[in-house]
Coordinates of C-alpha atoms and ligand atoms in Angstrom, one line a residue:
M1 CA 20.1 6.6 -6.3
S2 CA 21.3 9.5 -4.2
V3 CA 20.2 12.0 -6.5
D4 CA 16.7 10.6 -6.3
A5 CA 16.4 9.8 -3.1
P6 CA 18.5 10.0 0.5
T7 CA 19.6 6.9 1.6
W8 CA 21.1 5.2 4.4
P9 CA 24.5 6.9 6.1
A10 CA 27.5 4.3 5.6
D11 CA 27.7 3.4 9.2
F12 CA 24.2 2.5 8.9
A13 CA 24.4 0.4 6.2
A14 CA 27.3 -1.1 7.5
R15 CA 25.8 -2.1 10.5
Y16 CA 22.5 -3.8 8.7
R17 CA 24.8 -5.5 6.3
A18 CA 27.2 -7.0 9.8
A19 CA 24.0 -7.9 11.4
G20 CA 22.9 -9.9 8.4
Y21 CA 19.9 -7.9 7.6
W22 CA 20.9 -6.6 4.1
Q23 CA 22.4 -10.0 2.2
G24 CA 22.9 -8.4 -1.1
E25 CA 20.8 -10.4 -2.4
T26 CA 18.0 -9.0 -5.6
F27 CA 14.8 -9.9 -6.0
G28 CA 15.8 -11.4 -9.5
Q29 CA 18.4 -13.3 -7.5
M30 CA 15.6 -14.6 -4.9
L31 CA 13.3 -16.0 -7.4
R32 CA 16.1 -17.4 -9.6
A33 CA 17.0 -19.2 -6.5
R34 CA 13.4 -20.5 -5.4
A35 CA 13.2 -21.8 -9.2
V36 CA 16.1 -24.0 -8.6
Q37 CA 15.5 -25.4 -4.8
Y38 CA 11.4 -26.1 -5.7
P39 CA 11.0 -26.0 -9.7
D40 CA 7.8 -28.0 -9.2
R41 CA 6.1 -26.4 -6.2
V42 CA 3.1 -24.0 -7.4
A43 CA 4.0 -20.7 -7.2
V44 CA 0.6 -18.5 -7.9
V45 CA -2.6 -19.4 -8.4
D46 CA -5.1 -17.3 -10.4
P47 CA -8.6 -18.5 -10.4
A48 CA -9.4 -15.4 -12.0
G49 CA -7.3 -16.3 -15.5
A50 CA -9.0 -19.9 -16.2
G51 CA -7.4 -21.2 -12.9
R52 CA -3.6 -21.0 -14.2
R53 CA -1.2 -22.6 -11.9
W54 CA 2.4 -21.4 -12.2
T55 CA 5.6 -23.1 -10.4
Y56 CA 8.3 -21.6 -9.4
A57 CA 10.4 -23.0 -12.5
E58 CA 7.3 -21.3 -14.8
L59 CA 7.3 -17.9 -12.9
D60 CA 11.0 -17.9 -13.3
R61 CA 11.2 -18.2 -16.9
R62 CA 8.3 -16.0 -17.6
A63 CA 10.0 -13.5 -15.9
D64 CA 13.2 -14.1 -17.7
R65 CA 11.4 -14.4 -21.1
L66 CA 9.4 -10.8 -20.6
A67 CA 12.4 -9.4 -19.2
A68 CA 14.6 -9.8 -22.5
G69 CA 11.4 -8.9 -24.4
L70 CA 10.9 -5.6 -23.1
R71 CA 15.1 -4.7 -22.7
D72 CA 14.4 -5.2 -26.9
S73 CA 11.6 -2.4 -26.4
G74 CA 14.0 -0.4 -24.7
I75 CA 13.0 -0.5 -21.2
G76 CA 16.7 -0.2 -19.1
R77 CA 17.7 -0.2 -15.4
G78 CA 16.5 2.3 -13.5
D79 CA 13.8 3.5 -15.8
R80 CA 10.1 3.8 -14.1
V81 CA 7.1 1.4 -15.4
V82 CA 3.7 2.4 -13.9
V83 CA 2.1 -0.9 -13.1
Q84 CA -1.6 -0.9 -12.2
L85 CA -3.1 -4.7 -12.4
P86 CA -5.7 -6.3 -10.7
N87 CA -5.1 -9.4 -8.6
V88 CA -3.7 -11.5 -11.9
A89 CA -1.1 -13.8 -12.3
E90 CA 0.6 -11.7 -14.5
F91 CA 1.2 -9.0 -12.1
F92 CA 4.2 -11.5 -10.7
E93 CA 5.6 -11.6 -14.3
V94 CA 6.0 -8.4 -14.9
V95 CA 7.1 -7.3 -11.7
F96 CA 9.8 -10.0 -11.6
A97 CA 10.8 -9.2 -15.3
L98 CA 11.3 -5.4 -14.3
F99 CA 13.5 -6.6 -10.9
R100 CA 15.3 -8.4 -13.4
I101 CA 16.1 -5.5 -16.0
G102 CA 16.2 -3.1 -12.9
A103 CA 13.7 -0.8 -13.8
L104 CA 11.2 0.2 -11.2
P105 CA 7.9 -0.8 -11.0
V106 CA 5.6 1.9 -9.6
F107 CA 2.9 0.4 -7.8
A108 CA 0.0 2.3 -8.5
L109 CA -3.8 0.6 -7.1
P110 CA -6.7 -0.8 -9.6
A111 CA -8.7 2.1 -7.6
H112 CA -6.7 5.2 -9.0
R113 CA -7.8 7.1 -12.3
E114 CA -6.5 9.8 -14.2
V115 CA -5.4 12.1 -11.9
E116 CA -3.5 10.0 -10.2
I117 CA -1.8 7.8 -12.7
G118 CA -1.1 11.2 -14.7
Y119 CA 0.6 12.1 -11.7
F120 CA 2.6 9.1 -11.3
C121 CA 3.4 8.8 -15.0
S122 CA 4.7 12.4 -15.4
F123 CA 6.3 12.5 -12.0
S124 CA 8.1 9.4 -12.3
E125 CA 9.0 10.1 -16.1
A126 CA 7.6 6.7 -16.7
V127 CA 8.6 4.9 -20.0
A128 CA 5.7 2.6 -19.7
Y129 CA 2.2 1.7 -18.3
V130 CA 0.8 -1.8 -17.6
I131 CA -2.7 -2.2 -17.3
A132 CA -5.3 -5.0 -17.7
D133 CA -8.1 -4.1 -20.4
H134 CA -10.7 -3.8 -18.0
H135 CA -11.6 -4.5 -14.5
E136 CA -14.7 -4.3 -12.2
G137 CA -16.5 -2.2 -15.3
F138 CA -13.8 0.3 -16.1
D139 CA -11.7 0.3 -19.3
Y140 CA -8.3 1.0 -18.2
R141 CA -7.3 1.8 -22.2
G142 CA -9.1 4.9 -22.0
L143 CA -7.8 6.1 -19.1
A144 CA -4.1 5.1 -20.9
A145 CA -5.0 7.0 -23.7
K146 CA -5.8 10.3 -21.7
V147 CA -2.6 9.6 -19.6
K148 CA -0.3 9.5 -22.8
E149 CA -1.1 13.0 -23.7
Q150 CA 0.2 14.3 -20.4
A151 CA 3.1 12.0 -19.9
P152 CA 5.6 12.8 -22.9
T153 CA 7.9 10.0 -21.7
L154 CA 5.6 7.2 -21.7
R155 CA 6.3 5.4 -24.5
H156 CA 4.4 2.3 -24.3
V157 CA 1.2 1.1 -23.0
F158 CA 1.1 -3.1 -22.2
V159 CA -2.1 -4.5 -21.9
V160 CA -3.4 -8.0 -20.2
G161 CA -5.9 -8.9 -22.3
E162 CA -7.5 -7.1 -25.4
P163 CA -5.0 -4.3 -26.1
G164 CA -7.3 -1.7 -28.1
E165 CA -5.1 1.0 -29.7
H166 CA -2.3 -0.1 -27.4
T167 CA 0.2 -3.1 -26.7
A168 CA -0.5 -6.8 -25.7
L169 CA 1.4 -8.0 -23.2
S170 CA 1.2 -11.3 -24.4
A171 CA 2.6 -9.6 -28.0
V172 CA 6.0 -8.4 -26.5
P173 CA 8.3 -10.7 -28.3
R174 CA 9.5 -13.8 -25.5
E175 CA 13.2 -14.3 -26.6
P176 CA 14.8 -17.2 -24.6
A177 CA 16.6 -14.9 -22.1
G178 CA 20.4 -14.8 -23.0
P179 CA 22.9 -14.7 -20.1
A180 CA 22.2 -12.0 -17.8
G181 CA 24.4 -9.1 -18.6
P182 CA 26.8 -7.4 -16.3
D183 CA 24.6 -4.8 -15.9
G184 CA 21.8 -6.0 -13.6
P185 CA 20.7 -4.3 -10.6
Q186 CA 22.5 -4.5 -7.4
A187 CA 20.6 -5.5 -4.0
S188 CA 21.5 -2.1 -2.8
D189 CA 19.9 -0.2 -5.9
L190 CA 16.2 0.4 -6.0
A191 CA 13.7 -2.3 -6.7
F192 CA 10.6 -0.3 -6.9
L193 CA 8.6 2.7 -5.8
Q194 CA 5.9 2.1 -3.7
L195 CA 2.8 4.6 -3.1
S196 CA 2.2 6.5 0.0
G197 CA -1.3 7.3 1.5
G198 CA 0.3 10.8 1.9
S199 CA -0.9 14.0 3.7
T200 CA -0.1 16.6 0.7
G201 CA -1.4 17.9 -2.1
V202 CA 0.0 15.1 -4.5
P203 CA 0.7 11.3 -3.4
K204 CA 4.6 10.8 -2.4
L205 CA 6.6 8.1 -4.0
I206 CA 8.6 5.9 -1.4
P207 CA 11.9 4.2 -2.9
R208 CA 12.7 0.8 -1.4
T209 CA 15.4 -1.2 -2.3
H210 CA 16.3 -5.2 -2.8
D211 CA 18.5 -5.3 0.1
D212 CA 15.9 -3.5 2.9
Y213 CA 12.6 -5.0 1.4
L214 CA 13.8 -8.4 1.2
Y215 CA 15.0 -8.2 4.8
S216 CA 11.3 -7.0 6.1
L217 CA 9.9 -10.1 3.9
R218 CA 12.1 -12.5 5.8
G219 CA 11.7 -10.8 9.0
S220 CA 7.9 -10.9 8.4
N221 CA 7.8 -14.7 7.4
E222 CA 9.5 -15.7 10.9
I223 CA 6.9 -13.7 12.7
C224 CA 4.1 -15.0 10.7
A225 CA 5.2 -18.8 10.9
V226 CA 5.3 -18.8 6.8
D227 CA 7.6 -21.5 5.2
E228 CA 6.8 -23.3 2.1
D229 CA 3.8 -25.1 2.8
S230 CA 1.9 -21.6 3.3
V231 CA -0.8 -20.8 1.3
Y232 CA -1.3 -16.9 1.1
L233 CA -4.4 -15.7 -0.2
V234 CA -4.3 -12.3 -2.0
V235 CA -7.5 -10.2 -1.1
L236 CA -6.5 -6.8 -1.0
P237 CA -5.1 -5.1 -4.3
A238 CA -1.9 -7.0 -4.9
A239 CA 0.2 -4.0 -5.2
H240 CA -0.6 -2.7 -1.6
N241 CA 2.2 -2.8 0.5
F242 CA 0.5 -4.9 3.3
P243 CA -1.0 -7.8 0.8
L244 CA 2.8 -7.5 -0.8
S245 CA 4.9 -7.4 2.3
S246 CA 3.1 -8.4 5.8
P247 CA 4.2 -11.2 4.6
G248 CA 2.0 -10.9 1.8
S249 CA 2.7 -12.3 -1.8
L250 CA 6.3 -11.7 -1.8
G251 CA 7.3 -12.8 1.7
I252 CA 5.3 -16.2 0.4
L253 CA 7.2 -16.3 -2.5
C254 CA 10.7 -16.0 -0.6
A255 CA 9.7 -18.8 1.2
G256 CA 8.5 -21.2 -1.6
G257 CA 5.1 -21.2 -0.4
R258 CA 1.7 -20.7 -2.8
V259 CA 0.2 -17.4 -3.8
V260 CA -3.5 -17.6 -4.0
L261 CA -5.1 -14.3 -6.0
C262 CA -8.8 -13.8 -5.1
P263 CA -10.1 -11.5 -7.4
A264 CA -12.4 -10.1 -5.4
P265 CA -12.7 -9.8 -1.3
A266 CA -16.1 -10.8 -0.8
P267 CA -16.6 -13.7 1.2
E268 CA -18.5 -15.7 -1.6
T269 CA -15.5 -15.5 -3.7
A270 CA -13.0 -15.7 -0.9
F271 CA -14.3 -18.8 1.0
P272 CA -14.2 -21.4 -1.5
L273 CA -11.0 -20.2 -2.6
I274 CA -10.0 -20.9 1.0
E275 CA -11.4 -24.2 1.0
G276 CA -10.5 -25.5 -2.1
E277 CA -6.6 -24.2 -2.2
G278 CA -6.2 -24.8 1.4
V279 CA -5.4 -21.4 2.5
T280 CA -3.4 -20.8 5.6
I281 CA -3.0 -17.1 5.9
T282 CA -4.4 -14.0 4.7
G283 CA -4.3 -10.3 5.1
L284 CA -7.4 -8.2 6.0
V285 CA -8.3 -4.7 6.6
P286 CA -10.8 -4.0 9.8
P287 CA -14.2 -3.6 7.9
L288 CA -13.3 -6.4 5.7
A289 CA -12.7 -8.7 8.6
L290 CA -15.5 -7.9 10.3
V291 CA -17.7 -8.7 6.7
W292 CA -16.1 -12.2 7.0
T293 CA -16.6 -12.4 10.5
E294 CA -20.6 -12.2 9.8
A295 CA -20.3 -14.6 6.8
A296 CA -18.4 -17.1 8.6
R297 CA -21.4 -18.1 10.9
S298 CA -23.4 -19.1 8.0
A299 CA -21.2 -20.2 5.4
P300 CA -21.1 -23.6 4.2
H301 CA -17.3 -23.6 3.3
D302 CA -14.6 -25.4 5.4
L303 CA -12.3 -22.9 6.5
S304 CA -10.5 -24.7 8.9
S305 CA -7.1 -24.7 7.0
L306 CA -7.0 -21.0 8.0
D307 CA -4.1 -20.7 10.7
V308 CA -3.8 -16.9 10.7
L309 CA -5.6 -14.0 10.0
L310 CA -3.7 -10.3 9.4
V311 CA -5.4 -7.3 10.2
G312 CA -4.2 -4.1 9.8
G313 CA -4.3 -1.1 7.8
A314 CA -6.6 0.6 10.2
K315 CA -7.2 0.8 13.8
L316 CA -9.2 -2.6 14.7
S317 CA -11.3 -2.0 17.8
E318 CA -10.9 -4.4 20.8
A319 CA -14.7 -5.2 20.5
A320 CA -14.1 -6.5 16.6
A321 CA -10.5 -7.7 17.6
R322 CA -12.6 -10.2 19.8
R323 CA -15.0 -11.5 17.3
V324 CA -12.8 -12.0 14.9
G325 CA -10.2 -15.1 15.8
P326 CA -13.3 -17.1 17.2
A327 CA -15.7 -17.0 14.0
L328 CA -12.7 -17.7 12.0
D329 CA -11.2 -20.0 13.8
C330 CA -7.7 -19.1 13.5
T331 CA -5.1 -16.9 15.2
L332 CA -5.4 -13.3 14.9
Q333 CA -2.2 -11.1 14.3
Q334 CA -2.6 -7.2 14.1
V335 CA -0.5 -5.8 12.0
F336 CA 0.7 -1.9 12.0
G337 CA 2.6 -1.0 9.0
M338 CA 3.5 1.8 6.4
A339 CA 4.9 1.5 2.8
E340 CA 7.3 3.7 4.5
G341 CA 9.0 1.0 6.0
L342 CA 8.3 0.1 10.0
V343 CA 5.8 -3.0 10.1
N344 CA 4.8 -4.0 13.7
Y345 CA 3.2 -7.4 14.3
T346 CA 1.6 -9.0 17.5
R347 CA 3.3 -12.6 17.9
L348 CA 2.0 -15.6 17.3
D349 CA 2.3 -16.4 21.0
D350 CA 1.8 -13.2 22.4
D351 CA -1.1 -13.5 25.5
E352 CA -4.6 -12.7 24.6
E353 CA -4.6 -9.4 25.8
T354 CA -1.9 -8.2 24.0
I355 CA -3.0 -9.5 20.8
L356 CA -6.5 -7.9 21.4
T357 CA -5.6 -4.3 22.5
T358 CA -2.1 -3.9 20.9
Q359 CA -0.8 -3.3 16.9
G360 CA 2.3 -5.2 18.0
R361 CA 5.8 -4.5 18.1
P362 CA 8.6 -3.9 15.4
I363 CA 9.7 -6.7 13.3
S364 CA 13.7 -6.1 13.7
P365 CA 15.4 -5.4 17.0
D366 CA 17.1 -2.7 15.2
D367 CA 13.9 -0.7 14.3
E368 CA 14.5 2.5 16.5
I369 CA 10.9 4.0 17.9
R370 CA 10.7 7.1 19.7
I371 CA 7.4 8.6 20.9
V372 CA 7.9 12.5 21.2
D373 CA 5.7 15.8 21.8
D374 CA 5.2 18.7 19.7
E375 CA 9.1 19.8 20.5
D376 CA 10.6 16.4 19.9
E377 CA 11.4 15.6 23.4
D378 CA 10.5 12.2 24.5
V379 CA 7.2 11.9 26.6
T380 CA 7.2 10.0 29.6
P381 CA 7.1 6.2 29.0
G382 CA 3.8 5.0 28.2
E383 CA 2.1 8.3 27.3
P384 CA 0.9 9.4 23.8
G385 CA 3.0 11.1 21.2
H386 CA 4.0 11.4 17.7
L387 CA 5.7 8.1 16.4
L388 CA 8.9 8.3 15.2
T389 CA 11.3 5.3 13.6
R390 CA 14.4 4.7 12.0
G391 CA 15.6 1.5 10.8
P392 CA 17.1 -1.3 8.2
Y393 CA 13.9 -1.2 6.2
T394 CA 12.6 2.2 6.9
I395 CA 12.8 4.9 4.1
R396 CA 15.4 8.0 4.8
G397 CA 13.4 10.3 2.6
Y398 CA 11.0 9.7 -0.6
W399 CA 11.9 10.1 -4.1
R400 CA 12.4 13.5 -5.7
A401 CA 10.6 15.2 -2.8
P402 CA 13.8 17.2 -0.8
E403 CA 11.4 19.9 0.6
H404 CA 9.1 17.4 1.7
N405 CA 11.6 15.3 3.2
E406 CA 12.9 18.4 5.5
R407 CA 9.3 17.9 7.1
S408 CA 9.0 14.5 6.9
F409 CA 12.1 13.5 8.6
T410 CA 14.4 14.4 11.6
R411 CA 18.0 15.6 11.0
D412 CA 19.1 12.3 12.2
G413 CA 16.9 10.4 10.0
F414 CA 13.8 9.5 12.1
Y415 CA 10.7 9.1 9.4
R416 CA 7.8 11.2 11.1
T417 CA 4.7 8.8 10.8
G418 CA 2.2 11.2 11.5
D419 CA 0.8 9.0 13.6
I420 CA 0.1 9.0 17.6
A421 CA 0.9 5.7 19.4
R422 CA 2.1 4.9 23.1
A423 CA 4.0 2.0 24.1
T424 CA 3.2 -1.1 26.3
P425 CA 6.2 -1.6 28.9
S426 CA 6.6 -5.3 26.3
G427 CA 7.2 -2.6 23.7
H428 CA 4.3 -3.3 21.8
L429 CA 2.4 0.0 20.3
V430 CA -1.1 1.0 20.0
V431 CA -2.5 3.4 17.7
E432 CA -4.0 6.5 19.5
G433 CA -4.8 8.7 17.1
R434 CA -3.4 10.9 13.9
A435 CA -1.3 14.0 13.6
K436 CA -1.3 14.0 9.6
D437 CA -3.9 15.8 7.6
Q438 CA -5.0 12.3 6.3
I439 CA -8.3 10.3 6.3
N440 CA -8.1 6.5 7.0
R441 CA -11.4 5.0 5.2
G442 CA -10.9 1.7 6.2
G443 CA -7.7 1.4 5.4
E444 CA -7.6 3.5 2.0
K445 CA -5.5 6.7 2.8
I446 CA -6.9 10.0 1.6
A447 CA -4.6 13.1 1.8
A448 CA -7.2 15.9 2.7
E449 CA -5.5 18.2 0.9
E450 CA -5.5 16.2 -2.5
V451 CA -9.4 16.5 -2.3
E452 CA -9.4 20.2 -1.5
N453 CA -7.3 20.8 -4.2
V454 CA -9.6 19.3 -6.7
I455 CA -12.8 20.8 -5.1
L456 CA -11.5 24.2 -5.5
G457 CA -11.6 24.2 -8.8
H458 CA -14.8 23.9 -9.0
P459 CA -16.2 27.5 -9.7
A460 CA -19.0 27.9 -7.2
V461 CA -16.3 27.2 -4.1
H462 CA -14.8 30.0 -2.3
D463 CA -12.9 27.6 0.2
V464 CA -13.0 24.0 1.3
S465 CA -11.9 21.9 4.3
V466 CA -11.9 18.0 3.8
V467 CA -12.2 15.9 7.3
S468 CA -12.8 12.8 8.8
V469 CA -15.9 11.6 10.2
P470 CA -16.7 8.7 12.6
D471 CA -18.1 5.6 10.7
D472 CA -19.3 2.3 12.4
Y473 CA -18.1 0.1 9.5
L474 CA -15.4 1.9 7.7
G475 CA -14.0 3.5 11.0
E476 CA -14.0 7.3 9.0
R477 CA -15.5 8.7 6.2
T478 CA -14.8 11.9 4.7
C479 CA -16.7 14.9 4.7
A480 CA -16.1 18.2 2.5
Y481 CA -16.9 21.5 4.4
V482 CA -17.4 24.1 1.7
I483 CA -17.9 27.5 1.9
L484 CA -19.6 28.6 -1.7
R485 CA -18.9 31.8 -3.5
E486 CA -21.5 34.9 -3.0
A487 CA -24.9 34.0 -4.7
A488 CA -23.2 30.8 -6.2
E489 CA -25.4 27.3 -5.8
L490 CA -24.3 24.2 -5.9
R491 CA -25.9 20.8 -4.7
P492 CA -24.0 18.0 -2.5
A493 CA -24.4 15.5 -5.7
A494 CA -23.3 17.6 -8.3
L495 CA -19.7 18.4 -6.3
R496 CA -19.2 14.7 -5.7
R497 CA -19.9 14.4 -9.7
F498 CA -17.8 16.9 -10.2
V499 CA -14.8 15.2 -8.2
R500 CA -15.1 12.0 -9.6
E501 CA -15.2 13.5 -13.5
R502 CA -12.2 15.4 -12.4
G503 CA -10.6 11.7 -12.4
L504 CA -9.6 11.3 -9.2
A505 CA -10.1 7.7 -7.4
A506 CA -13.5 7.0 -6.2
Y507 CA -12.7 6.4 -2.5
K508 CA -11.2 10.0 -2.5
V509 CA -15.1 11.4 -3.7
P510 CA -16.2 12.6 -0.2
D511 CA -18.9 10.7 1.0
R512 CA -20.7 13.7 2.5
V513 CA -20.7 17.6 1.6
E514 CA -22.0 20.2 4.2
F515 CA -21.9 23.7 3.0
V516 CA -21.0 26.2 6.0
D517 CA -20.8 30.3 6.0
V518 CA -17.4 30.0 7.9
F519 CA -14.9 27.7 9.4
P520 CA -13.9 27.6 12.7
H521 CA -10.1 28.9 13.2
T522 CA -7.6 28.1 16.0
G523 CA -5.8 30.5 17.8
V524 CA -3.4 31.1 15.2
G525 CA -6.1 31.8 12.8
K526 CA -5.5 28.2 10.9
V527 CA -8.6 26.7 10.0
S528 CA -9.7 24.3 12.8
K529 CA -10.2 20.6 11.3
K530 CA -10.5 19.2 14.9
D531 CA -13.7 22.1 15.4
L532 CA -15.1 21.0 12.2
R533 CA -15.0 17.7 13.1
T534 CA -16.7 18.0 16.0
T535 CA -19.4 20.2 14.2
V536 CA -20.7 17.3 12.0
T537 CA -24.6 17.2 13.5
R538 CA -27.0 17.1 10.9
P539 CA -28.0 13.9 9.0
A540 CA -25.8 12.8 6.0
H541 CA -26.8 14.0 2.7
P542 CA -27.3 11.4 -0.1
Ligands
AMP601 P1 1.2 4.5 4.4 O1 1.9 5.3 4.7 O2 0.0 4.7 3.2 O3 1.3 3.3 3.5 O4 -0.5 4.4 5.5 C1 0.3 3.6 6.7 C2 -0.7 4.4 7.8 O5 -1.6 3.6 7.8 C3 0.2 4.2 9.2 O6 1.0 5.8 9.3 C4 -1.2 4.4 9.7 O7 -1.7 5.7 9.8 C5 -2.3 3.2 9.4 N1 -2.0 2.1 9.6 C6 -1.4 0.8 9.1 N2 -1.7 -0.1 10.1 C7 -2.8 0.6 11.0 C8 -3.0 -0.1 12.0 N3 -3.2 -1.6 12.4 N4 -3.9 0.5 13.2 C9 -3.7 2.1 12.9 N5 -3.3 2.6 11.8 C10 -3.1 1.8 10.9
DBH602 O1 -1.6 0.4 5.9 C1 -0.6 -0.1 5.8 O2 0.1 0.6 4.2 C2 0.1 -1.5 6.0 C3 -0.7 -2.1 6.7 C4 -0.3 -3.1 7.5 C5 1.1 -1.8 5.6 O3 2.0 -0.9 4.4 C6 1.8 -2.7 5.8 C7 1.1 -3.5 6.8 O4 2.8 -3.6 5.4

């Protein structure tokens, strides 16, 4: 692991083990233990997949058999496999098979396209890529064909559904698994690579171990009161860190509860599932929480089973927070987390004020929080500053990114979150803003530089700066300020089409394009994004 990513120093690792955080269990072992404990309880419900219901015994058996088949296809311990699946049961079959092998899923989102997937496959030197045939009108098999041309290491494309020119996942031979060999993964090994929203030209890969992630799940379960009777609805894309782990599907599986996959986030899809399956807990980004809040007023469905609604991924305004709980008749739990590690929750028994006005406090007593000024000096307690963190489930470095790690981590291993936060006397954090060059579009993170690099590829463009603009619904949207080359002409719609056709995920296509003659500059001559943001005066272009 150390060659690919920095890990915890030995004294920290020893401390985290001694404290009982890292228990030496792998995901493969965790699932096996649940299958022994709760063989006949339902683990996964897939309404899109003809209402399939897999028990713990079934999921465990499927993961084992698929692991054997994938091993026979040459996929081994440490190999990377890009997994890009919608909310379908096979997601769990595939990732647990990979966990058993010790191969590392790279968790792509369904929205990712050629630019992102091509990069994940080539940078991670992935040996396989797992997709659905199509989802929301998009055919992933064509995408896979293009990606194969860019990624020489890619030997397999496995398809859930009709395979086309690739291999059907169902055609992977399912041998009854032999006894697990001695070469299985260790709990201290990497389990998978999660994605960072990032703030640089290329997304970063986040190396998480079995030990550290399982600790964050157990901690989350305790805080969110998850047990074997919990029913979690996966509304957001299953591979995202929030619905995966806060407490998410994996937390629920860890507890022996039931995971229900929601094929689409709209209330029309989700509400009948809440009623039908007796969903007790789910997680939403703020814009979606508001859509649900509105819909709940007139919906005919019985949502009374819902106890806890987690809202996070982007800042939930106090005004919105006030409406959510009463409308859905459940306890609101704010969550402020990151795929790099640190997750904060308001506690279910926090007073109302705390739940409505803070983004929670860390999972672990050993999560170290620092709030510092531009010189890395601690601010006066209660004042806002840069949030730094270190702890038993926060990475010490990104995967294969030594130069970037120099900037993103302090010498003593604190992760620079890029968030501006303040701490209340009770240790709850309030997110006040962001220092990183990122746009948070309703929970979907966009690295400005990544979009800028694509736009700079347009022959009519001399320079570009991508910034956030406030938005009532999403919190923020993107605006690209563009300086054209002399005598060049370009319409906003044409530039947006260009970005899409280059193969960037649709949520990264600028919502708005403004042409300007010059950029405002800071004292030292850098483009001042702060001033650009305040320049937006004209109405939005279509
Ligand atoms: P990522 O690093 O891509 O996993 O995204 C994590 C980032 O999302 C955090 O660093 C915050 O900027 C943002 N975020 C997550 N939850 C919240 C929240 N509840 N309030 C404000 N920002 C949040
Ligand atoms: O935004 C996030 O990345 C996020 C939000 C809430 C997250 O990773 C999490 C909880 O675990």
